[in-house]
């Protein structure tokens, strides 16, 4: 997706202290600043729940944060948490086993952020970086900064998009579930046990290719997204809905989804 628009792309695998293998994506420069020398400012972008690094580049270059920051002269790094499309490998565990999926955002805070941020800083030779998080990507950073003062020194500035401090004011179907069905939903997750929750699959690809690509289907998919996440936003590029649904949901664990 990055190379499609004429930008350089690197995919790097890193390993967390507890053995999860995560893939980072890097946009080292923009279209018009490839000759820039010296240390460039580094920005690290972290996705939200059921998302992945490709969310930062799923719009047109003029509308995607990953491309915009690269064109502005930043060294752009896109992170991925364990359990999503680019985080489904382990040094000893198989994603087919229940043990692989025994994690929540607590482990992302404890292991994933350390592994990713430390790798980026070591690779770029910088002491700190800019961090942009969305949704769960803000929750994990809020938690990390509040519990690890040494880590806090590595974050130059933290930009929180749709920050998660409480779910009290959410709208849509999630609001209904949180208010009226929470005990029952928790029981269902307990019965399901550790496992994968809403990954990319042939079903989501079929929906993207055959339902969301048509004129009527496009509006239908938009309505489903708004039903789940909240009321319609005029900031959404509806022509890109088939792209969004092709990459999202990106998967996580049932334990993380219920926490």
mmCIF file of C-alpha atoms in Angstrom:
data_model
loop_
_atom_site.group_PDB
_atom_site.id
_atom_site.type_symbol
_atom_site.label_atom_id
_atom_site.label_comp_id
_atom_site.label_asym_id
_atom_site.label_seq_id
_atom_site.Cartn_x
_atom_site.Cartn_y
_atom_site.Cartn_z
ATOM 1 C CA UNK A 1 0.000 0.000 0.000
ATOM 2 C CA UNK A 2 2.858 2.394 0.822
ATOM 3 C CA UNK A 3 4.848 1.604 -2.329
ATOM 4 C CA UNK A 4 1.681 1.870 -4.435
ATOM 5 C CA UNK A 5 1.735 5.629 -3.856
ATOM 6 C CA UNK A 6 5.449 5.947 -4.641
ATOM 7 C CA UNK A 7 6.837 6.042 -1.103
ATOM 8 C CA UNK A 8 9.712 3.895 0.204
ATOM 9 C CA UNK A 9 8.638 1.115 2.546
ATOM 10 C CA UNK A 10 10.553 -1.090 4.939
ATOM 11 C CA UNK A 11 9.181 -4.022 6.937
ATOM 12 C CA UNK A 12 11.193 -4.983 10.013
ATOM 13 C CA UNK A 13 10.516 -7.826 12.428
ATOM 14 C CA UNK A 14 11.311 -7.364 16.106
ATOM 15 C CA UNK A 15 10.910 -9.737 19.034
ATOM 16 C CA UNK A 16 9.490 -8.803 22.415
ATOM 17 C CA UNK A 17 10.994 -10.004 25.693
ATOM 18 C CA UNK A 18 8.235 -12.633 25.969
ATOM 19 C CA UNK A 19 8.716 -13.943 22.438
ATOM 20 C CA UNK A 20 6.094 -12.236 20.264
ATOM 21 C CA UNK A 21 7.317 -11.243 16.804
ATOM 22 C CA UNK A 22 5.965 -7.892 15.621
ATOM 23 C CA UNK A 23 6.363 -6.295 12.209
ATOM 24 C CA UNK A 24 7.158 -2.586 12.042
ATOM 25 C CA UNK A 25 6.693 -0.536 8.879
ATOM 26 C CA UNK A 26 8.888 2.414 8.055
ATOM 27 C CA UNK A 27 8.523 5.304 5.610
ATOM 28 C CA UNK A 28 12.014 6.746 5.682
ATOM 29 C CA UNK A 29 11.275 9.820 3.586
ATOM 30 C CA UNK A 30 8.575 11.500 1.531
ATOM 31 C CA UNK A 31 8.261 11.936 -2.195
ATOM 32 C CA UNK A 32 10.277 15.144 -2.384
ATOM 33 C CA UNK A 33 12.811 14.914 0.454
ATOM 34 C CA UNK A 34 14.752 11.705 -0.210
ATOM 35 C CA UNK A 35 18.008 13.676 -0.413
ATOM 36 C CA UNK A 36 17.645 15.183 3.055
ATOM 37 C CA UNK A 37 20.739 14.485 5.144
ATOM 38 C CA UNK A 38 21.303 14.431 8.896
ATOM 39 C CA UNK A 39 19.044 13.208 11.662
ATOM 40 C CA UNK A 40 15.389 13.585 10.801
ATOM 41 C CA UNK A 41 12.728 13.868 13.497
ATOM 42 C CA UNK A 42 11.228 10.463 14.224
ATOM 43 C CA UNK A 43 7.510 9.895 14.681
ATOM 44 C CA UNK A 44 6.040 6.594 15.823
ATOM 45 C CA UNK A 45 2.367 5.895 15.080
ATOM 46 C CA UNK A 46 0.395 3.304 17.020
ATOM 47 C CA UNK A 47 -2.962 1.922 15.903
ATOM 48 C CA UNK A 48 -6.121 1.312 17.897
ATOM 49 C CA UNK A 49 -8.093 -1.789 18.873
ATOM 50 C CA UNK A 50 -8.763 -4.219 15.996
ATOM 51 C CA UNK A 51 -6.532 -2.123 13.743
ATOM 52 C CA UNK A 52 -3.024 -2.312 12.304
ATOM 53 C CA UNK A 53 -0.248 -0.125 10.942
ATOM 54 C CA UNK A 54 -1.922 0.118 7.532
ATOM 55 C CA UNK A 55 -4.638 2.319 9.061
ATOM 56 C CA UNK A 56 -2.181 5.227 8.935
ATOM 57 C CA UNK A 57 -1.828 4.939 5.139
ATOM 58 C CA UNK A 58 -5.270 3.705 4.041
ATOM 59 C CA UNK A 59 -6.429 7.055 2.692
ATOM 60 C CA UNK A 60 -5.044 9.083 -0.202
ATOM 61 C CA UNK A 61 -1.536 10.521 0.376
ATOM 62 C CA UNK A 62 -3.039 13.949 1.020
ATOM 63 C CA UNK A 63 -5.292 12.461 3.724
ATOM 64 C CA UNK A 64 -3.080 9.851 5.421
ATOM 65 C CA UNK A 65 -1.020 10.790 8.474
ATOM 66 C CA UNK A 66 1.780 8.404 7.544
ATOM 67 C CA UNK A 67 2.314 10.044 4.162
ATOM 68 C CA UNK A 68 1.774 13.592 5.395
ATOM 69 C CA UNK A 69 4.473 13.304 8.053
ATOM 70 C CA UNK A 70 6.883 11.651 5.615
ATOM 71 C CA UNK A 71 6.375 14.529 3.172
ATOM 72 C CA UNK A 72 6.933 16.976 6.037
ATOM 73 C CA UNK A 73 10.410 15.555 6.621
ATOM 74 C CA UNK A 74 9.786 12.980 9.357
ATOM 75 C CA UNK A 75 11.176 9.470 9.596
ATOM 76 C CA UNK A 76 7.866 7.628 9.997
ATOM 77 C CA UNK A 77 7.514 4.349 11.886
ATOM 78 C CA UNK A 78 4.221 2.437 12.086
ATOM 79 C CA UNK A 79 3.825 -0.004 14.970
ATOM 80 C CA UNK A 80 1.836 -3.207 15.380
ATOM 81 C CA UNK A 81 0.701 -4.828 18.604
ATOM 82 C CA UNK A 82 0.642 -8.566 19.251
ATOM 83 C CA UNK A 83 -2.305 -10.453 17.803
ATOM 84 C CA UNK A 84 -3.113 -8.287 14.800
ATOM 85 C CA UNK A 85 -2.411 -9.014 11.129
ATOM 86 C CA UNK A 86 1.295 -8.214 11.508
ATOM 87 C CA UNK A 87 1.759 -9.608 15.015
ATOM 88 C CA UNK A 88 0.736 -13.260 14.737
ATOM 89 C CA UNK A 89 4.078 -14.976 15.246
ATOM 90 C CA UNK A 90 6.037 -16.145 18.276
ATOM 91 C CA UNK A 91 9.397 -17.740 18.930
ATOM 92 C CA UNK A 92 7.822 -20.834 20.494
ATOM 93 C CA UNK A 93 4.016 -20.532 20.460
ATOM 94 C CA UNK A 94 1.695 -21.158 17.526
ATOM 95 C CA UNK A 95 -1.240 -18.810 16.868
ATOM 96 C CA UNK A 96 -3.307 -21.999 16.688
ATOM 97 C CA UNK A 97 -2.720 -22.563 20.401
ATOM 98 C CA UNK A 98 -4.700 -20.977 23.235
ATOM 99 C CA UNK A 99 -1.483 -19.986 24.991
ATOM 100 C CA UNK A 100 -0.584 -17.612 22.160
ATOM 101 C CA UNK A 101 -3.734 -15.568 22.808
ATOM 102 C CA UNK A 102 -3.382 -15.228 26.584
ATOM 103 C CA UNK A 103 -2.741 -11.503 26.575
ATOM 104 C CA UNK A 104 -4.465 -8.145 26.939
ATOM 105 C CA UNK A 105 -3.313 -4.563 26.565
ATOM 106 C CA UNK A 106 -1.360 -5.014 29.817
ATOM 107 C CA UNK A 107 1.208 -7.136 27.967
ATOM 108 C CA UNK A 108 1.279 -4.607 25.140
ATOM 109 C CA UNK A 109 2.250 -1.973 27.703
ATOM 110 C CA UNK A 110 4.787 -4.187 29.422
ATOM 111 C CA UNK A 111 6.460 -5.756 26.387
ATOM 112 C CA UNK A 112 5.352 -4.428 22.984
ATOM 113 C CA UNK A 113 5.958 -0.716 23.522
ATOM 114 C CA UNK A 114 9.421 -1.346 24.977
ATOM 115 C CA UNK A 115 10.465 -3.581 22.099
ATOM 116 C CA UNK A 116 9.194 -1.262 19.369
ATOM 117 C CA UNK A 117 10.278 2.102 20.769
ATOM 118 C CA UNK A 118 13.721 0.841 21.824
ATOM 119 C CA UNK A 119 14.330 -0.646 18.381
ATOM 120 C CA UNK A 120 13.359 2.568 16.619
ATOM 121 C CA UNK A 121 15.579 4.715 18.841
ATOM 122 C CA UNK A 122 18.535 2.343 18.506
ATOM 123 C CA UNK A 123 18.143 2.221 14.727
ATOM 124 C CA UNK A 124 17.814 5.971 14.245
ATOM 125 C CA UNK A 125 20.399 6.895 16.875
ATOM 126 C CA UNK A 126 18.037 9.298 18.596
ATOM 127 C CA UNK A 127 17.282 9.663 22.284
ATOM 128 C CA UNK A 128 13.571 10.422 21.967
ATOM 129 C CA UNK A 129 10.774 10.483 19.422
ATOM 130 C CA UNK A 130 7.298 11.840 18.755
ATOM 131 C CA UNK A 131 4.487 9.393 19.482
ATOM 132 C CA UNK A 132 1.036 9.493 17.907
ATOM 133 C CA UNK A 133 -1.511 7.028 19.204
ATOM 134 C CA UNK A 134 -5.100 6.310 18.256
ATOM 135 C CA UNK A 135 -7.655 4.835 20.674
ATOM 136 C CA UNK A 136 -5.979 1.769 22.224
ATOM 137 C CA UNK A 137 -2.685 3.275 21.078
ATOM 138 C CA UNK A 138 -3.326 6.094 23.551
ATOM 139 C CA UNK A 139 -4.456 3.777 26.345
ATOM 140 C CA UNK A 140 -1.222 1.791 26.207
ATOM 141 C CA UNK A 141 0.923 4.926 26.204
ATOM 142 C CA UNK A 142 -1.001 6.581 29.046
ATOM 143 C CA UNK A 143 -0.431 3.441 31.103
ATOM 144 C CA UNK A 144 3.235 3.163 30.147
ATOM 145 C CA UNK A 145 4.031 6.783 30.954
ATOM 146 C CA UNK A 146 2.279 6.549 34.311
ATOM 147 C CA UNK A 147 4.241 3.486 35.400
ATOM 148 C CA UNK A 148 7.693 3.861 33.818
ATOM 149 C CA UNK A 149 9.467 7.179 34.283
ATOM 150 C CA UNK A 150 12.578 5.995 32.443
ATOM 151 C CA UNK A 151 10.462 5.175 29.398
ATOM 152 C CA UNK A 152 8.843 8.609 29.586
ATOM 153 C CA UNK A 153 12.206 10.196 28.756
ATOM 154 C CA UNK A 154 12.083 8.510 25.350
ATOM 155 C CA UNK A 155 8.879 10.293 24.319
ATOM 156 C CA UNK A 156 9.454 13.842 23.125
ATOM 157 C CA UNK A 157 5.750 14.599 22.657
ATOM 158 C CA UNK A 158 2.662 12.424 22.813
ATOM 159 C CA UNK A 159 -0.253 13.132 20.466
ATOM 160 C CA UNK A 160 -3.417 11.308 21.572
ATOM 161 C CA UNK A 161 -6.126 10.800 18.937
ATOM 162 C CA UNK A 162 -9.495 9.589 20.289
ATOM 163 C CA UNK A 163 -7.812 9.150 23.690
ATOM 164 C CA UNK A 164 -9.079 6.371 25.927
ATOM 165 C CA UNK A 165 -9.345 7.349 29.567
ATOM 166 C CA UNK A 166 -12.929 6.201 30.048
ATOM 167 C CA UNK A 167 -15.648 4.625 27.896
ATOM 168 C CA UNK A 168 -18.386 6.594 29.668
ATOM 169 C CA UNK A 169 -19.137 8.838 26.693
ATOM 170 C CA UNK A 170 -18.906 6.421 23.765
ATOM 171 C CA UNK A 171 -21.826 6.253 21.334
ATOM 172 C CA UNK A 172 -23.343 3.631 19.081
ATOM 173 C CA UNK A 173 -23.689 -0.111 19.597
ATOM 174 C CA UNK A 174 -20.662 -0.222 21.895
ATOM 175 C CA UNK A 175 -22.428 2.186 24.254
ATOM 176 C CA UNK A 176 -25.427 -0.145 24.466
ATOM 177 C CA UNK A 177 -23.238 -3.192 25.094
ATOM 178 C CA UNK A 178 -21.230 -1.392 27.779
ATOM 179 C CA UNK A 179 -24.340 -0.153 29.616
ATOM 180 C CA UNK A 180 -26.785 -3.017 29.335
ATOM 181 C CA UNK A 181 -25.025 -6.207 28.288
ATOM 182 C CA UNK A 182 -21.644 -6.008 29.993
ATOM 183 C CA UNK A 183 -22.070 -8.910 32.474
ATOM 184 C CA UNK A 184 -23.471 -11.188 29.760
ATOM 185 C CA UNK A 185 -20.752 -10.230 27.260
ATOM 186 C CA UNK A 186 -18.061 -10.928 29.857
ATOM 187 C CA UNK A 187 -19.563 -14.378 30.458
ATOM 188 C CA UNK A 188 -19.529 -15.083 26.716
ATOM 189 C CA UNK A 189 -15.853 -14.131 26.479
ATOM 190 C CA UNK A 190 -15.093 -16.375 29.454
ATOM 191 C CA UNK A 191 -16.880 -19.268 27.772
ATOM 192 C CA UNK A 192 -15.006 -18.689 24.519
ATOM 193 C CA UNK A 193 -11.702 -18.864 26.359
ATOM 194 C CA UNK A 194 -8.404 -17.529 25.030
ATOM 195 C CA UNK A 195 -8.391 -17.186 21.288
ATOM 196 C CA UNK A 196 -8.434 -14.810 18.331
ATOM 197 C CA UNK A 197 -11.129 -12.159 18.084
ATOM 198 C CA UNK A 198 -12.298 -10.655 14.763
ATOM 199 C CA UNK A 199 -9.230 -11.251 12.585
ATOM 200 C CA UNK A 200 -8.885 -10.537 8.903
ATOM 201 C CA UNK A 201 -10.397 -13.520 7.116
ATOM 202 C CA UNK A 202 -11.906 -14.678 3.859
ATOM 203 C CA UNK A 203 -15.275 -13.489 5.189
ATOM 204 C CA UNK A 204 -14.116 -9.895 5.709
ATOM 205 C CA UNK A 205 -12.368 -9.978 2.329
ATOM 206 C CA UNK A 206 -15.563 -11.226 0.675
ATOM 207 C CA UNK A 207 -17.554 -8.426 2.298
ATOM 208 C CA UNK A 208 -14.982 -5.875 1.181
ATOM 209 C CA UNK A 209 -14.790 -7.139 -2.406
ATOM 210 C CA UNK A 210 -18.453 -7.868 -3.096
ATOM 211 C CA UNK A 211 -20.538 -5.861 -0.659
ATOM 212 C CA UNK A 212 -18.690 -2.662 0.228
ATOM 213 C CA UNK A 213 -17.456 -1.942 -3.294
ATOM 214 C CA UNK A 214 -20.902 -1.338 -4.804
ATOM 215 C CA UNK A 215 -22.830 1.925 -4.555
ATOM 216 C CA UNK A 216 -25.542 0.553 -2.261
ATOM 217 C CA UNK A 217 -23.156 -1.736 -0.433
ATOM 218 C CA UNK A 218 -20.775 1.133 0.231
ATOM 219 C CA UNK A 219 -23.465 3.029 2.130
ATOM 220 C CA UNK A 220 -24.482 -0.166 3.926
ATOM 221 C CA UNK A 221 -20.925 -0.780 5.134
ATOM 222 C CA UNK A 222 -20.658 2.853 6.238
ATOM 223 C CA UNK A 223 -23.850 2.464 8.270
ATOM 224 C CA UNK A 224 -22.508 -0.683 9.944
ATOM 225 C CA UNK A 225 -19.289 1.113 10.890
ATOM 226 C CA UNK A 226 -21.241 4.047 12.328
ATOM 227 C CA UNK A 227 -23.616 1.698 14.179
ATOM 228 C CA UNK A 228 -20.675 0.087 15.952
ATOM 229 C CA UNK A 229 -18.452 3.100 16.529
ATOM 230 C CA UNK A 230 -20.889 5.988 16.792
ATOM 231 C CA UNK A 231 -22.691 8.568 14.717
ATOM 232 C CA UNK A 232 -21.609 9.489 11.204
ATOM 233 C CA UNK A 233 -18.543 11.691 10.767
ATOM 234 C CA UNK A 234 -18.172 14.158 7.905
ATOM 235 C CA UNK A 235 -14.420 13.575 8.160
ATOM 236 C CA UNK A 236 -14.709 10.080 6.688
ATOM 237 C CA UNK A 237 -13.833 9.532 3.036
ATOM 238 C CA UNK A 238 -16.618 7.157 2.062
ATOM 239 C CA UNK A 239 -15.027 6.342 -1.283
ATOM 240 C CA UNK A 240 -12.316 4.508 0.670
ATOM 241 C CA UNK A 241 -14.712 2.255 2.590
ATOM 242 C CA UNK A 242 -13.717 -0.862 0.575
ATOM 243 C CA UNK A 243 -10.086 -0.205 1.538
ATOM 244 C CA UNK A 244 -10.966 0.228 5.209
ATOM 245 C CA UNK A 245 -12.963 -2.993 5.329
ATOM 246 C CA UNK A 246 -10.211 -4.883 3.493
ATOM 247 C CA UNK A 247 -7.796 -4.170 6.350
ATOM 248 C CA UNK A 248 -10.067 -3.807 9.378
ATOM 249 C CA UNK A 249 -10.820 -5.618 11.636
ATOM 250 C CA UNK A 250 -7.227 -6.749 11.989
ATOM 251 C CA UNK A 251 -7.610 -9.079 14.962
ATOM 252 C CA UNK A 252 -6.720 -9.243 18.632
ATOM 253 C CA UNK A 253 -7.323 -11.673 21.502
ATOM 254 C CA UNK A 254 -10.667 -12.311 23.180
ATOM 255 C CA UNK A 255 -8.946 -11.465 26.452
ATOM 256 C CA UNK A 256 -7.917 -8.055 25.126
ATOM 257 C CA UNK A 257 -11.333 -7.363 23.605
ATOM 258 C CA UNK A 258 -13.021 -8.076 26.926
ATOM 259 C CA UNK A 259 -10.590 -6.150 29.130
#
